[in-house]
CSV table of N, CA and C in Angstrom, one decimal:
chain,number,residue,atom,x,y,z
K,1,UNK,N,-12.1,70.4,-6.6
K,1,UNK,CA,-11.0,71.3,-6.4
K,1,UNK,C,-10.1,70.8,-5.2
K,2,UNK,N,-10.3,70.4,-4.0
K,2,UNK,CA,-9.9,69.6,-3.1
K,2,UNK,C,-8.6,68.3,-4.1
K,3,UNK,N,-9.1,67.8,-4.5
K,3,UNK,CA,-8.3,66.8,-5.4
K,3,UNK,C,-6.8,67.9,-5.7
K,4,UNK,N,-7.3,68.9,-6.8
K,4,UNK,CA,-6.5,69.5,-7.1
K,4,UNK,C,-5.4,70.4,-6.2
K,5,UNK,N,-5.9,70.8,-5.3
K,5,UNK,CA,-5.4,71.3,-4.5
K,5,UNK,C,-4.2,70.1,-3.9
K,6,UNK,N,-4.5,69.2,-3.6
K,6,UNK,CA,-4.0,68.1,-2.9
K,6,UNK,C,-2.7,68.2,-4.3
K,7,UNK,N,-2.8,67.3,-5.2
K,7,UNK,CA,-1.9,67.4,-6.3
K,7,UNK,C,-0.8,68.6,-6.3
K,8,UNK,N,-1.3,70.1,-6.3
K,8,UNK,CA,-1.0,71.0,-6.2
K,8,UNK,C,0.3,71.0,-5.3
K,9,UNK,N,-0.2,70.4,-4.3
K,9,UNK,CA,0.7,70.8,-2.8
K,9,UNK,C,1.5,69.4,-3.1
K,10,UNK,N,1.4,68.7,-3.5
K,10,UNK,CA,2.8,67.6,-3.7
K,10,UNK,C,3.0,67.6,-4.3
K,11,UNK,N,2.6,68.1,-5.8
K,11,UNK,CA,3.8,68.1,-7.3
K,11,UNK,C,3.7,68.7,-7.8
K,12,UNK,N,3.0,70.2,-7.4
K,12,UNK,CA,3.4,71.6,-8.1
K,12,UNK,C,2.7,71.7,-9.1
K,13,UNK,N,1.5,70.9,-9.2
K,13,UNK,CA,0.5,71.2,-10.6
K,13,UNK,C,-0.5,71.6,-10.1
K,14,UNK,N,-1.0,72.6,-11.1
K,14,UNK,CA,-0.6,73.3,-11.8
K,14,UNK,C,0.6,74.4,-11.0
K,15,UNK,N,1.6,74.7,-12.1
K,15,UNK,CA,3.1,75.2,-11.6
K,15,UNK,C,2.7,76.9,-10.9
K,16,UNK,N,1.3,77.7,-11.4
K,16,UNK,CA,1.1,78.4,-11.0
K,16,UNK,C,-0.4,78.4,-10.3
K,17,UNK,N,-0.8,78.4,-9.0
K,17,UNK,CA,-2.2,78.3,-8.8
K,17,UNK,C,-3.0,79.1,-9.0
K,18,UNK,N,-4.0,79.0,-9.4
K,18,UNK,CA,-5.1,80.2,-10.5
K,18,UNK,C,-5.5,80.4,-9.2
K,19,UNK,N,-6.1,81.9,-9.3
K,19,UNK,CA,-7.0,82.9,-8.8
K,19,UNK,C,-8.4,81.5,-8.3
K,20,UNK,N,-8.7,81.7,-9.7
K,20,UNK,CA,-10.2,81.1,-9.7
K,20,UNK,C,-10.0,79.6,-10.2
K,21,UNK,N,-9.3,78.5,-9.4
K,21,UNK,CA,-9.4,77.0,-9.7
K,21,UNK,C,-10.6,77.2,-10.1
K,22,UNK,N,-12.1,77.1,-9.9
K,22,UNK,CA,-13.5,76.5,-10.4
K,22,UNK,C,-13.0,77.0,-12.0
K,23,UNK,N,-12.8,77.9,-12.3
K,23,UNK,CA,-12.8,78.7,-13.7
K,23,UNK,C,-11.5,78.4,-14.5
K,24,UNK,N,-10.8,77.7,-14.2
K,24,UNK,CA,-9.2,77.4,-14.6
K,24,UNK,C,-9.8,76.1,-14.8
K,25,UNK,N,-10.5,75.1,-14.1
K,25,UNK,CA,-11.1,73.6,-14.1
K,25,UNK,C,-11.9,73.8,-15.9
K,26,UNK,N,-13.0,74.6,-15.7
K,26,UNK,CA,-14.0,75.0,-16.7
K,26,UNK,C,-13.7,76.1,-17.9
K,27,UNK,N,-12.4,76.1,-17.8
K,27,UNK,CA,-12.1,77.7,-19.2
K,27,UNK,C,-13.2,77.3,-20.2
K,28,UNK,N,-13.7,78.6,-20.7
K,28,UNK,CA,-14.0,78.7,-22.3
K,28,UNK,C,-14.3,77.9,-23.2
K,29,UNK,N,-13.0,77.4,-23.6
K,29,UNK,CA,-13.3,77.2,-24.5
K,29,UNK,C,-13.2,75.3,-24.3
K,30,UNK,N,-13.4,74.8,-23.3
K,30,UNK,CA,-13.7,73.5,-22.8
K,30,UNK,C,-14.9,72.8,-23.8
K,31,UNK,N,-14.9,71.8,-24.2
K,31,UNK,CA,-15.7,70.7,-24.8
K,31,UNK,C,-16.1,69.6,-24.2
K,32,UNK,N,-15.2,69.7,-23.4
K,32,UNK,CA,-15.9,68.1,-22.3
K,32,UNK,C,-14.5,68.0,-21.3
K,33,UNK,N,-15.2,67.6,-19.7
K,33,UNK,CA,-14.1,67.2,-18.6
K,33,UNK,C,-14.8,65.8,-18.2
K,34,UNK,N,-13.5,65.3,-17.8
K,34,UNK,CA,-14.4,64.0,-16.8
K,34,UNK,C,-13.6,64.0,-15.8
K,35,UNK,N,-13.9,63.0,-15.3
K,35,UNK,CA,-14.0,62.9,-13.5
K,35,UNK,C,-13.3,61.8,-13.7
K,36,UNK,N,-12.9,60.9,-12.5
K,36,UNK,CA,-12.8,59.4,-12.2
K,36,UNK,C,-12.9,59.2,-11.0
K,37,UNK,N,-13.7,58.4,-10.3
K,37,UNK,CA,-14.1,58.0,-8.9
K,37,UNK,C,-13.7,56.6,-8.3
K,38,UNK,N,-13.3,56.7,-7.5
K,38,UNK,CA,-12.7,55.0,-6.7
K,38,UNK,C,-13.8,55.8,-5.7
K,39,UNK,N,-14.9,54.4,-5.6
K,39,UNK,CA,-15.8,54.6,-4.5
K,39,UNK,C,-16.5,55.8,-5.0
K,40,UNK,N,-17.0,56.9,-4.2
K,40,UNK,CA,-17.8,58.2,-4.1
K,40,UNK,C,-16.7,59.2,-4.6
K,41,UNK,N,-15.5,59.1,-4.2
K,41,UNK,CA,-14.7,60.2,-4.3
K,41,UNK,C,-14.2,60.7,-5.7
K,42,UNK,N,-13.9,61.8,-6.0
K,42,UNK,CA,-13.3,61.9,-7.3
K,42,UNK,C,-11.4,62.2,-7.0
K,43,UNK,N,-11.3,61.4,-7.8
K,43,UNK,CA,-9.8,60.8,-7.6
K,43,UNK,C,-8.8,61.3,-9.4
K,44,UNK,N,-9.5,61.9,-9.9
K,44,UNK,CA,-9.2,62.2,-11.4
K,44,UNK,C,-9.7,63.3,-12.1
K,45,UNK,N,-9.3,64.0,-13.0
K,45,UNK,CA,-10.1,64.8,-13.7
K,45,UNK,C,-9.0,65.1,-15.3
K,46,UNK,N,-10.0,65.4,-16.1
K,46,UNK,CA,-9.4,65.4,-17.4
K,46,UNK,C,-10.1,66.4,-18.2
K,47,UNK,N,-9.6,67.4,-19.5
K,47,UNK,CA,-10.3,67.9,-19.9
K,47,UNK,C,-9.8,68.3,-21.4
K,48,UNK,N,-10.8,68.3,-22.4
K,48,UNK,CA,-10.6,68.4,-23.6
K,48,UNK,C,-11.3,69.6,-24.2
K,49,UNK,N,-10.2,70.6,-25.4
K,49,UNK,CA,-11.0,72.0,-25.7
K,49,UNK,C,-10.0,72.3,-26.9
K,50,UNK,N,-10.5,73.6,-27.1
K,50,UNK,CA,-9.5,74.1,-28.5
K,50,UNK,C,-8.3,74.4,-28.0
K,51,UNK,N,-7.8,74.9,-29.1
K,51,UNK,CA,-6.2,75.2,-28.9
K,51,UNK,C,-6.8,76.5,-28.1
K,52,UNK,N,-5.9,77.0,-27.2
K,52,UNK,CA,-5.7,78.5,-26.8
K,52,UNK,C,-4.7,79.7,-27.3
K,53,UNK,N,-4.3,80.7,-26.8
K,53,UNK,CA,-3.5,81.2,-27.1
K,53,UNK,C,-2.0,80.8,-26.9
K,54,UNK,N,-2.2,80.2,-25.9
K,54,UNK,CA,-0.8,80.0,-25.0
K,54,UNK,C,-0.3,78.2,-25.1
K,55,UNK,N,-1.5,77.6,-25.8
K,55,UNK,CA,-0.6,76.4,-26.5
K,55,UNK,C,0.0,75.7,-27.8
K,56,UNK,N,0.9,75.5,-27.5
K,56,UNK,CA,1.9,75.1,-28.6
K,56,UNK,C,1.9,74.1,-29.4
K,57,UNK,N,1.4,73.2,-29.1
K,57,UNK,CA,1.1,71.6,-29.5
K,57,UNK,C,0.5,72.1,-30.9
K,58,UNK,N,-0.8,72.2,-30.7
K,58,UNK,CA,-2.0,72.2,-32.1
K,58,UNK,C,-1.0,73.2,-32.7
K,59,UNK,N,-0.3,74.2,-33.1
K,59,UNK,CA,0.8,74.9,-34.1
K,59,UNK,C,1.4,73.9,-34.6
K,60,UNK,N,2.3,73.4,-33.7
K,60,UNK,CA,3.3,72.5,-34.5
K,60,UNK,C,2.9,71.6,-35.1
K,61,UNK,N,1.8,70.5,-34.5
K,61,UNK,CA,1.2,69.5,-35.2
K,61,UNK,C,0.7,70.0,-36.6
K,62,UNK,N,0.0,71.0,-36.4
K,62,UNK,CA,-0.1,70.8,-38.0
K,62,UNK,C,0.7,72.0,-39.0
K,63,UNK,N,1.7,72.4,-38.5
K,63,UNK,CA,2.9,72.5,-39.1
K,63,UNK,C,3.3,71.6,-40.0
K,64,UNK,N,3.4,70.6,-39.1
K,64,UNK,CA,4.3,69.4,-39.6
K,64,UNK,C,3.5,68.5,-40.6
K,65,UNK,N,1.5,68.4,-39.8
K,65,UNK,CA,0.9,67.8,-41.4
K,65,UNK,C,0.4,68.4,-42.2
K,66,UNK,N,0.9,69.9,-42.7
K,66,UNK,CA,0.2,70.6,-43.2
K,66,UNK,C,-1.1,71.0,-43.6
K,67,UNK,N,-1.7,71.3,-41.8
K,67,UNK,CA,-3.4,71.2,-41.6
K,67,UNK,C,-3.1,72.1,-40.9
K,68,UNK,N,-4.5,72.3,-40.6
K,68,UNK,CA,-5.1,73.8,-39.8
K,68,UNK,C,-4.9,73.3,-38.5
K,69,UNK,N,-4.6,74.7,-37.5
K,69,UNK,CA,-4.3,74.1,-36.0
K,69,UNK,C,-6.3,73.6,-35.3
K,70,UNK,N,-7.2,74.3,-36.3
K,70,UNK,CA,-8.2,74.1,-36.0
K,70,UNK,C,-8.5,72.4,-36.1
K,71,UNK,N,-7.9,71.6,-36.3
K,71,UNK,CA,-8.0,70.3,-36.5
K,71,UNK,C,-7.3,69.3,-35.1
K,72,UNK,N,-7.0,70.2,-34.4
K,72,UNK,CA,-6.6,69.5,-32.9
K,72,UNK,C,-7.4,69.7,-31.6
K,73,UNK,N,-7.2,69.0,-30.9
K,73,UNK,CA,-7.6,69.2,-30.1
K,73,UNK,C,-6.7,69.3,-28.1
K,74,UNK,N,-7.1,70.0,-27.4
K,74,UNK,CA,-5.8,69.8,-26.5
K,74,UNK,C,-6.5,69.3,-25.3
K,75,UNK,N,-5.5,68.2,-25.0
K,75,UNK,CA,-5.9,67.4,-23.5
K,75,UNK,C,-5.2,68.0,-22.7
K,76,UNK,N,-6.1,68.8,-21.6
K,76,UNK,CA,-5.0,69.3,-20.8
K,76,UNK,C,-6.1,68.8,-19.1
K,77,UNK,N,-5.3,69.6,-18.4
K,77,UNK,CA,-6.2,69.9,-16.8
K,77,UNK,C,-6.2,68.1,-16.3
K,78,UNK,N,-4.8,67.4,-16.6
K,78,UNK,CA,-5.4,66.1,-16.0
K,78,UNK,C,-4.5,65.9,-15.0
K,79,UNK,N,-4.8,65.4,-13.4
K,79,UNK,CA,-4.3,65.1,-12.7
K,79,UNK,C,-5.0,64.0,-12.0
K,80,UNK,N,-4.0,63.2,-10.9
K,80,UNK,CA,-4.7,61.7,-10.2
K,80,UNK,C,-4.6,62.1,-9.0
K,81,UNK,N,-5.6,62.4,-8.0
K,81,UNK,CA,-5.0,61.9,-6.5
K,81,UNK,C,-3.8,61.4,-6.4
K,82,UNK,N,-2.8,61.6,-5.5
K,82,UNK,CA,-2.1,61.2,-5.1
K,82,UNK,C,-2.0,59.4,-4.2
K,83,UNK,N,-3.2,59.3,-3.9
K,83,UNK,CA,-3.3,58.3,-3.1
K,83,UNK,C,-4.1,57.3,-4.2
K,84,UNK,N,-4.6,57.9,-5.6
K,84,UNK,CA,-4.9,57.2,-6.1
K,84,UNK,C,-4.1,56.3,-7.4
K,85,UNK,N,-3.0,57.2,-7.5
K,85,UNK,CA,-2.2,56.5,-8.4
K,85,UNK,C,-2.0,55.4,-8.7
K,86,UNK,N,-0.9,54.7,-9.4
K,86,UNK,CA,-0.9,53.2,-9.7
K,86,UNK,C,-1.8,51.8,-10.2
K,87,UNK,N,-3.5,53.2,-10.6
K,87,UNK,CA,-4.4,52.1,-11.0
K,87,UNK,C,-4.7,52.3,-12.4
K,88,UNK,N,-4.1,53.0,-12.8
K,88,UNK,CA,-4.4,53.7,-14.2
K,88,UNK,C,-5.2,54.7,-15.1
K,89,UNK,N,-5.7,55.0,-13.8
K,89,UNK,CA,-6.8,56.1,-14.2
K,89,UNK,C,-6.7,57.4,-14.9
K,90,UNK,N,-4.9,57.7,-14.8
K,90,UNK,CA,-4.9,58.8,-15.9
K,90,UNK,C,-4.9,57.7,-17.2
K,91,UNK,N,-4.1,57.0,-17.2
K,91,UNK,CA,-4.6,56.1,-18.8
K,91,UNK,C,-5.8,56.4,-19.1
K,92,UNK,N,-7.0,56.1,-18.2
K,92,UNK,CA,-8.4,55.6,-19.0
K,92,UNK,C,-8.5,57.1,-19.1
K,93,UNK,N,-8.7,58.3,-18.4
K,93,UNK,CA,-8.9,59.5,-18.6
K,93,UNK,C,-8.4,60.2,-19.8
K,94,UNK,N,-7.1,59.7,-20.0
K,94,UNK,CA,-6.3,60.1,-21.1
K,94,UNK,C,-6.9,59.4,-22.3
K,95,UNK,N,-7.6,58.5,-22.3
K,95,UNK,CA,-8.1,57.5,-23.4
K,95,UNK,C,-9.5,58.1,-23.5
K,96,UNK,N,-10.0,58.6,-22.4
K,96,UNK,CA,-11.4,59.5,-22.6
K,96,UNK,C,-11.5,60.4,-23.4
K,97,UNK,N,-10.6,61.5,-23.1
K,97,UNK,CA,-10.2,62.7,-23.8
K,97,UNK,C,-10.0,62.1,-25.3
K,98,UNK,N,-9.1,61.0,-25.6
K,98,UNK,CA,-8.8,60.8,-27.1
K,98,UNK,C,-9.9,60.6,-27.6
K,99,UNK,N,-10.8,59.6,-27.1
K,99,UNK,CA,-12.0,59.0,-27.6
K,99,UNK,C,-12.6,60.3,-28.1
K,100,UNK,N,-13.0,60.9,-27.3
K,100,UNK,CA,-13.6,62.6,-27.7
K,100,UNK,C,-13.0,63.1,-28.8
K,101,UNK,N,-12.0,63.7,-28.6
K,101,UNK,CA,-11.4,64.1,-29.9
K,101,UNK,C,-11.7,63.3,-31.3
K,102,UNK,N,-11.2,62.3,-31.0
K,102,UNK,CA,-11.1,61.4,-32.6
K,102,UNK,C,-12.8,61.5,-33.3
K,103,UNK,N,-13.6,61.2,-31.9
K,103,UNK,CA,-15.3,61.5,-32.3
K,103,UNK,C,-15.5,62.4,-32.6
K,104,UNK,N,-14.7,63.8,-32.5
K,104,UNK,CA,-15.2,65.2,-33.1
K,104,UNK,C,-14.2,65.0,-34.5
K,105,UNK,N,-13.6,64.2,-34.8
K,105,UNK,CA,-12.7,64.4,-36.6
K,105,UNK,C,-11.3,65.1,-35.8
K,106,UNK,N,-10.9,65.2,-34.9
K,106,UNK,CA,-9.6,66.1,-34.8
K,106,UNK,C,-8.4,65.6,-33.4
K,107,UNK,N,-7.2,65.5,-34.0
K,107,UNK,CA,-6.2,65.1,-33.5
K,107,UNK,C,-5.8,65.4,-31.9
K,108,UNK,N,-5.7,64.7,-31.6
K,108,UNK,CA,-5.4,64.8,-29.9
K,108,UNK,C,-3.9,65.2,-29.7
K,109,UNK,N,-3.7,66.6,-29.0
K,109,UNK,CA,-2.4,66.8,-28.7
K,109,UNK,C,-2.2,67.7,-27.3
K,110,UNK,N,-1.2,67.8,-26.9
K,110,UNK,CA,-1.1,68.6,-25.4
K,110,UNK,C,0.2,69.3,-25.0
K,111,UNK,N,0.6,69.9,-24.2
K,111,UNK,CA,1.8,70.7,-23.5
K,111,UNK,C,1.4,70.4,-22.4
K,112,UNK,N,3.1,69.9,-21.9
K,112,UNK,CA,3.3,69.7,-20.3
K,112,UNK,C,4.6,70.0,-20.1
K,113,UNK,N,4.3,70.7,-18.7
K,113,UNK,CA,6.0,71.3,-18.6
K,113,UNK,C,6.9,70.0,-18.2
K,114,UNK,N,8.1,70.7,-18.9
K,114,UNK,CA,9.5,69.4,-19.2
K,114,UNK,C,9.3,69.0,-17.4
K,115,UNK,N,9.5,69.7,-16.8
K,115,UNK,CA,9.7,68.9,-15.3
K,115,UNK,C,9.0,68.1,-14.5
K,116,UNK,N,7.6,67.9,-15.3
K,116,UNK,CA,6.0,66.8,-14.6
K,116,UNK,C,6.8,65.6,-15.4
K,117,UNK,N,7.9,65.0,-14.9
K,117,UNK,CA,8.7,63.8,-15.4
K,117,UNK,C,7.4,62.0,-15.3
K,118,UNK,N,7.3,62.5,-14.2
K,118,UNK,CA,5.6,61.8,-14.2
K,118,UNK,C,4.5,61.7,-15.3
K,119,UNK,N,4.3,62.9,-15.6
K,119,UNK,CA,3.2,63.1,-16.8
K,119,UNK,C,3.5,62.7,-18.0
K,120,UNK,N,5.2,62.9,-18.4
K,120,UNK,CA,5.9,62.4,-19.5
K,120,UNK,C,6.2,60.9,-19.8
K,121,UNK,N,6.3,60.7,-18.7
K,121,UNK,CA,6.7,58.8,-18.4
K,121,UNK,C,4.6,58.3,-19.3
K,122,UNK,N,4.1,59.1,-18.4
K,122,UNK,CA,2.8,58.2,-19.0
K,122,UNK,C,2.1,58.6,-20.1
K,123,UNK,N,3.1,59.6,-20.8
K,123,UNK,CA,2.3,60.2,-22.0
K,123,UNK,C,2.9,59.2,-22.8
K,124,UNK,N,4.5,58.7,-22.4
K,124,UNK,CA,5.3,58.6,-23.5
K,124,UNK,C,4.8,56.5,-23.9
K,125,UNK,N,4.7,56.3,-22.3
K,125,UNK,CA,4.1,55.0,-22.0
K,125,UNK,C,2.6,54.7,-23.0
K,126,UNK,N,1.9,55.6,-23.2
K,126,UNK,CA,0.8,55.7,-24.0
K,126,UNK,C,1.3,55.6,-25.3
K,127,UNK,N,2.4,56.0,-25.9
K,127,UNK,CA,2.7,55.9,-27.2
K,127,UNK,C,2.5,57.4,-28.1
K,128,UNK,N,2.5,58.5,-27.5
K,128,UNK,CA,2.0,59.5,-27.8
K,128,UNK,C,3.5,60.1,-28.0
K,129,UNK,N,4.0,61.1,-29.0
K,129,UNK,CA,5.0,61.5,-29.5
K,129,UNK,C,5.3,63.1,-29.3
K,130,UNK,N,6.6,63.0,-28.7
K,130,UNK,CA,7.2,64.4,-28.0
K,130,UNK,C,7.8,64.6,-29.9
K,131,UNK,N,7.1,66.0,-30.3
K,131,UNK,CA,6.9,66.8,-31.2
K,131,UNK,C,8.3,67.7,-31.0
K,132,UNK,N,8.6,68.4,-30.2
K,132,UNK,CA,9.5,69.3,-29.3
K,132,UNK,C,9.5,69.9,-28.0
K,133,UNK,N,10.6,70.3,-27.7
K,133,UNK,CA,10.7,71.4,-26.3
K,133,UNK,C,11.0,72.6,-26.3
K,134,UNK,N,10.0,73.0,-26.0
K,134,UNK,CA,9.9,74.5,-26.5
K,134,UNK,C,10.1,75.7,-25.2
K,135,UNK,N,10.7,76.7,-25.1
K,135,UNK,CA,10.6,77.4,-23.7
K,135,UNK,C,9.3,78.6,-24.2
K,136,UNK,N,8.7,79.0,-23.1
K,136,UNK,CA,7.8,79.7,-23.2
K,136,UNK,C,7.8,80.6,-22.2
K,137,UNK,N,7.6,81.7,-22.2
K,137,UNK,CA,8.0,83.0,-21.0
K,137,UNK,C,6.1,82.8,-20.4
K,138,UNK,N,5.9,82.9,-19.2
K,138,UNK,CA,4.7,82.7,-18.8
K,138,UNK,C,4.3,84.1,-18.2
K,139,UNK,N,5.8,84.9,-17.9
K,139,UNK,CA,5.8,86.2,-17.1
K,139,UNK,C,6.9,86.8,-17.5
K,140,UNK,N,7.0,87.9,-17.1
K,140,UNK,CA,8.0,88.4,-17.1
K,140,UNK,C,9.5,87.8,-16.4
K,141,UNK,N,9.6,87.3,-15.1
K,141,UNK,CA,9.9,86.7,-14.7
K,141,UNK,C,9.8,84.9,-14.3
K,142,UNK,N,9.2,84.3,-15.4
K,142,UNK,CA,9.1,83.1,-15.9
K,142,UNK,C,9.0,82.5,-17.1
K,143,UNK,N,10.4,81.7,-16.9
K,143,UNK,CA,10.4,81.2,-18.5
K,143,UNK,C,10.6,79.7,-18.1
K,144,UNK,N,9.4,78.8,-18.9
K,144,UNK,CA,9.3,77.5,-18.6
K,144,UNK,C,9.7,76.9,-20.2
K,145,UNK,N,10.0,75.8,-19.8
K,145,UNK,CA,10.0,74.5,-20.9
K,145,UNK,C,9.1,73.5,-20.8
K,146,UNK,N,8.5,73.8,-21.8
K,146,UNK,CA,7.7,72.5,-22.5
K,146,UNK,C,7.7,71.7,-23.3
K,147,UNK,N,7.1,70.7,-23.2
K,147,UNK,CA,7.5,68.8,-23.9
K,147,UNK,C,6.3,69.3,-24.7
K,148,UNK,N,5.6,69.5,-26.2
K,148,UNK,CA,5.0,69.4,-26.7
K,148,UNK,C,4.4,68.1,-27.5
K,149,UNK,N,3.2,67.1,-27.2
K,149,UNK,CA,3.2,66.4,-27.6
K,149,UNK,C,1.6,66.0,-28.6
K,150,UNK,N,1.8,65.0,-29.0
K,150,UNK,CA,0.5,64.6,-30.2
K,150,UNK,C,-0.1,63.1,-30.3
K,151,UNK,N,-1.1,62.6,-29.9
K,151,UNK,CA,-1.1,61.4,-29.9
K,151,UNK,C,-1.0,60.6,-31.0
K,152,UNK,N,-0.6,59.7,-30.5
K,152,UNK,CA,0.0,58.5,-32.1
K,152,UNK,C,-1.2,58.4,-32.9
K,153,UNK,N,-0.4,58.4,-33.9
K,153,UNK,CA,-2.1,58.2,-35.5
K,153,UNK,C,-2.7,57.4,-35.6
């Protein structure tokens, strides 16, 4: 949580900070998280689970290939140290999560808000496909846009 917190305080991820980080790290309906470590430290984390209520991705995707949203799967919760960037380690994380997915039979997809221009450069760098942008009210007084996306087939 330290990691995240760090992230948090220089680029506003997550855009709201949870009550309970431990429990926001670990939601429900989670299937697998990983880590990534330079030396002892954890410098990464990634995590793969069902669709929820509040994501978008797994609807459209199989909108569009006329399948069940139960056939996706969503990579979300990934951030890099700050000090660890530039080695690739959301790549391999992001490749972790796919690896998972594809091993359970079901399509890798995610939501990221339009302004993590960061997150987007290396989703899009991965070859993974912006589906749409969708606005989403989070509150009453919050309406965000999101890049909805699906990893390449």
């Amino acid at each position: 949580m330290r990691v995240l917190a760090e992230v948090h305080r220089r680029d506003g991820y997550p855009v709201n900070w949870p009550d309970r980080p431990d429990e926001w790290l670990s939601h429900a309906s989670v299937w697998g998280a990983w880590v990534a470590e330079l030396g002892s430290c954890v410098v990464g984390h990634v995590s793969l689970s069902r669709g929820g209520e509040g994501d978008l991705a797994p609807g459209l995707w199989s909108e569009r290939n006329g399948t069940s949203r139960d056939l996706t799967a969503v990579v979300s919760r990934l951030f890099v140290a700050p000090q660890a960037r530039g080695h690739g380690i959301g790549a391999l994380l992001i490749g972790r999560a796919v690896e998972e997915a594809r091993g359970r039979g079901l399509h890798p997809v995610l939501d990221v808000v339009a302004s993590d221009t960061t997150a987007t450069a290396l989703y899009e760098r991965l070859g993974w496909e912006r589906m749409a942008t969708v606005e989403q009210r989070w509150s009453p007084s919050q309406l965000v846009s999101l890049h909805c996306y699906a990893a390449a087939s």
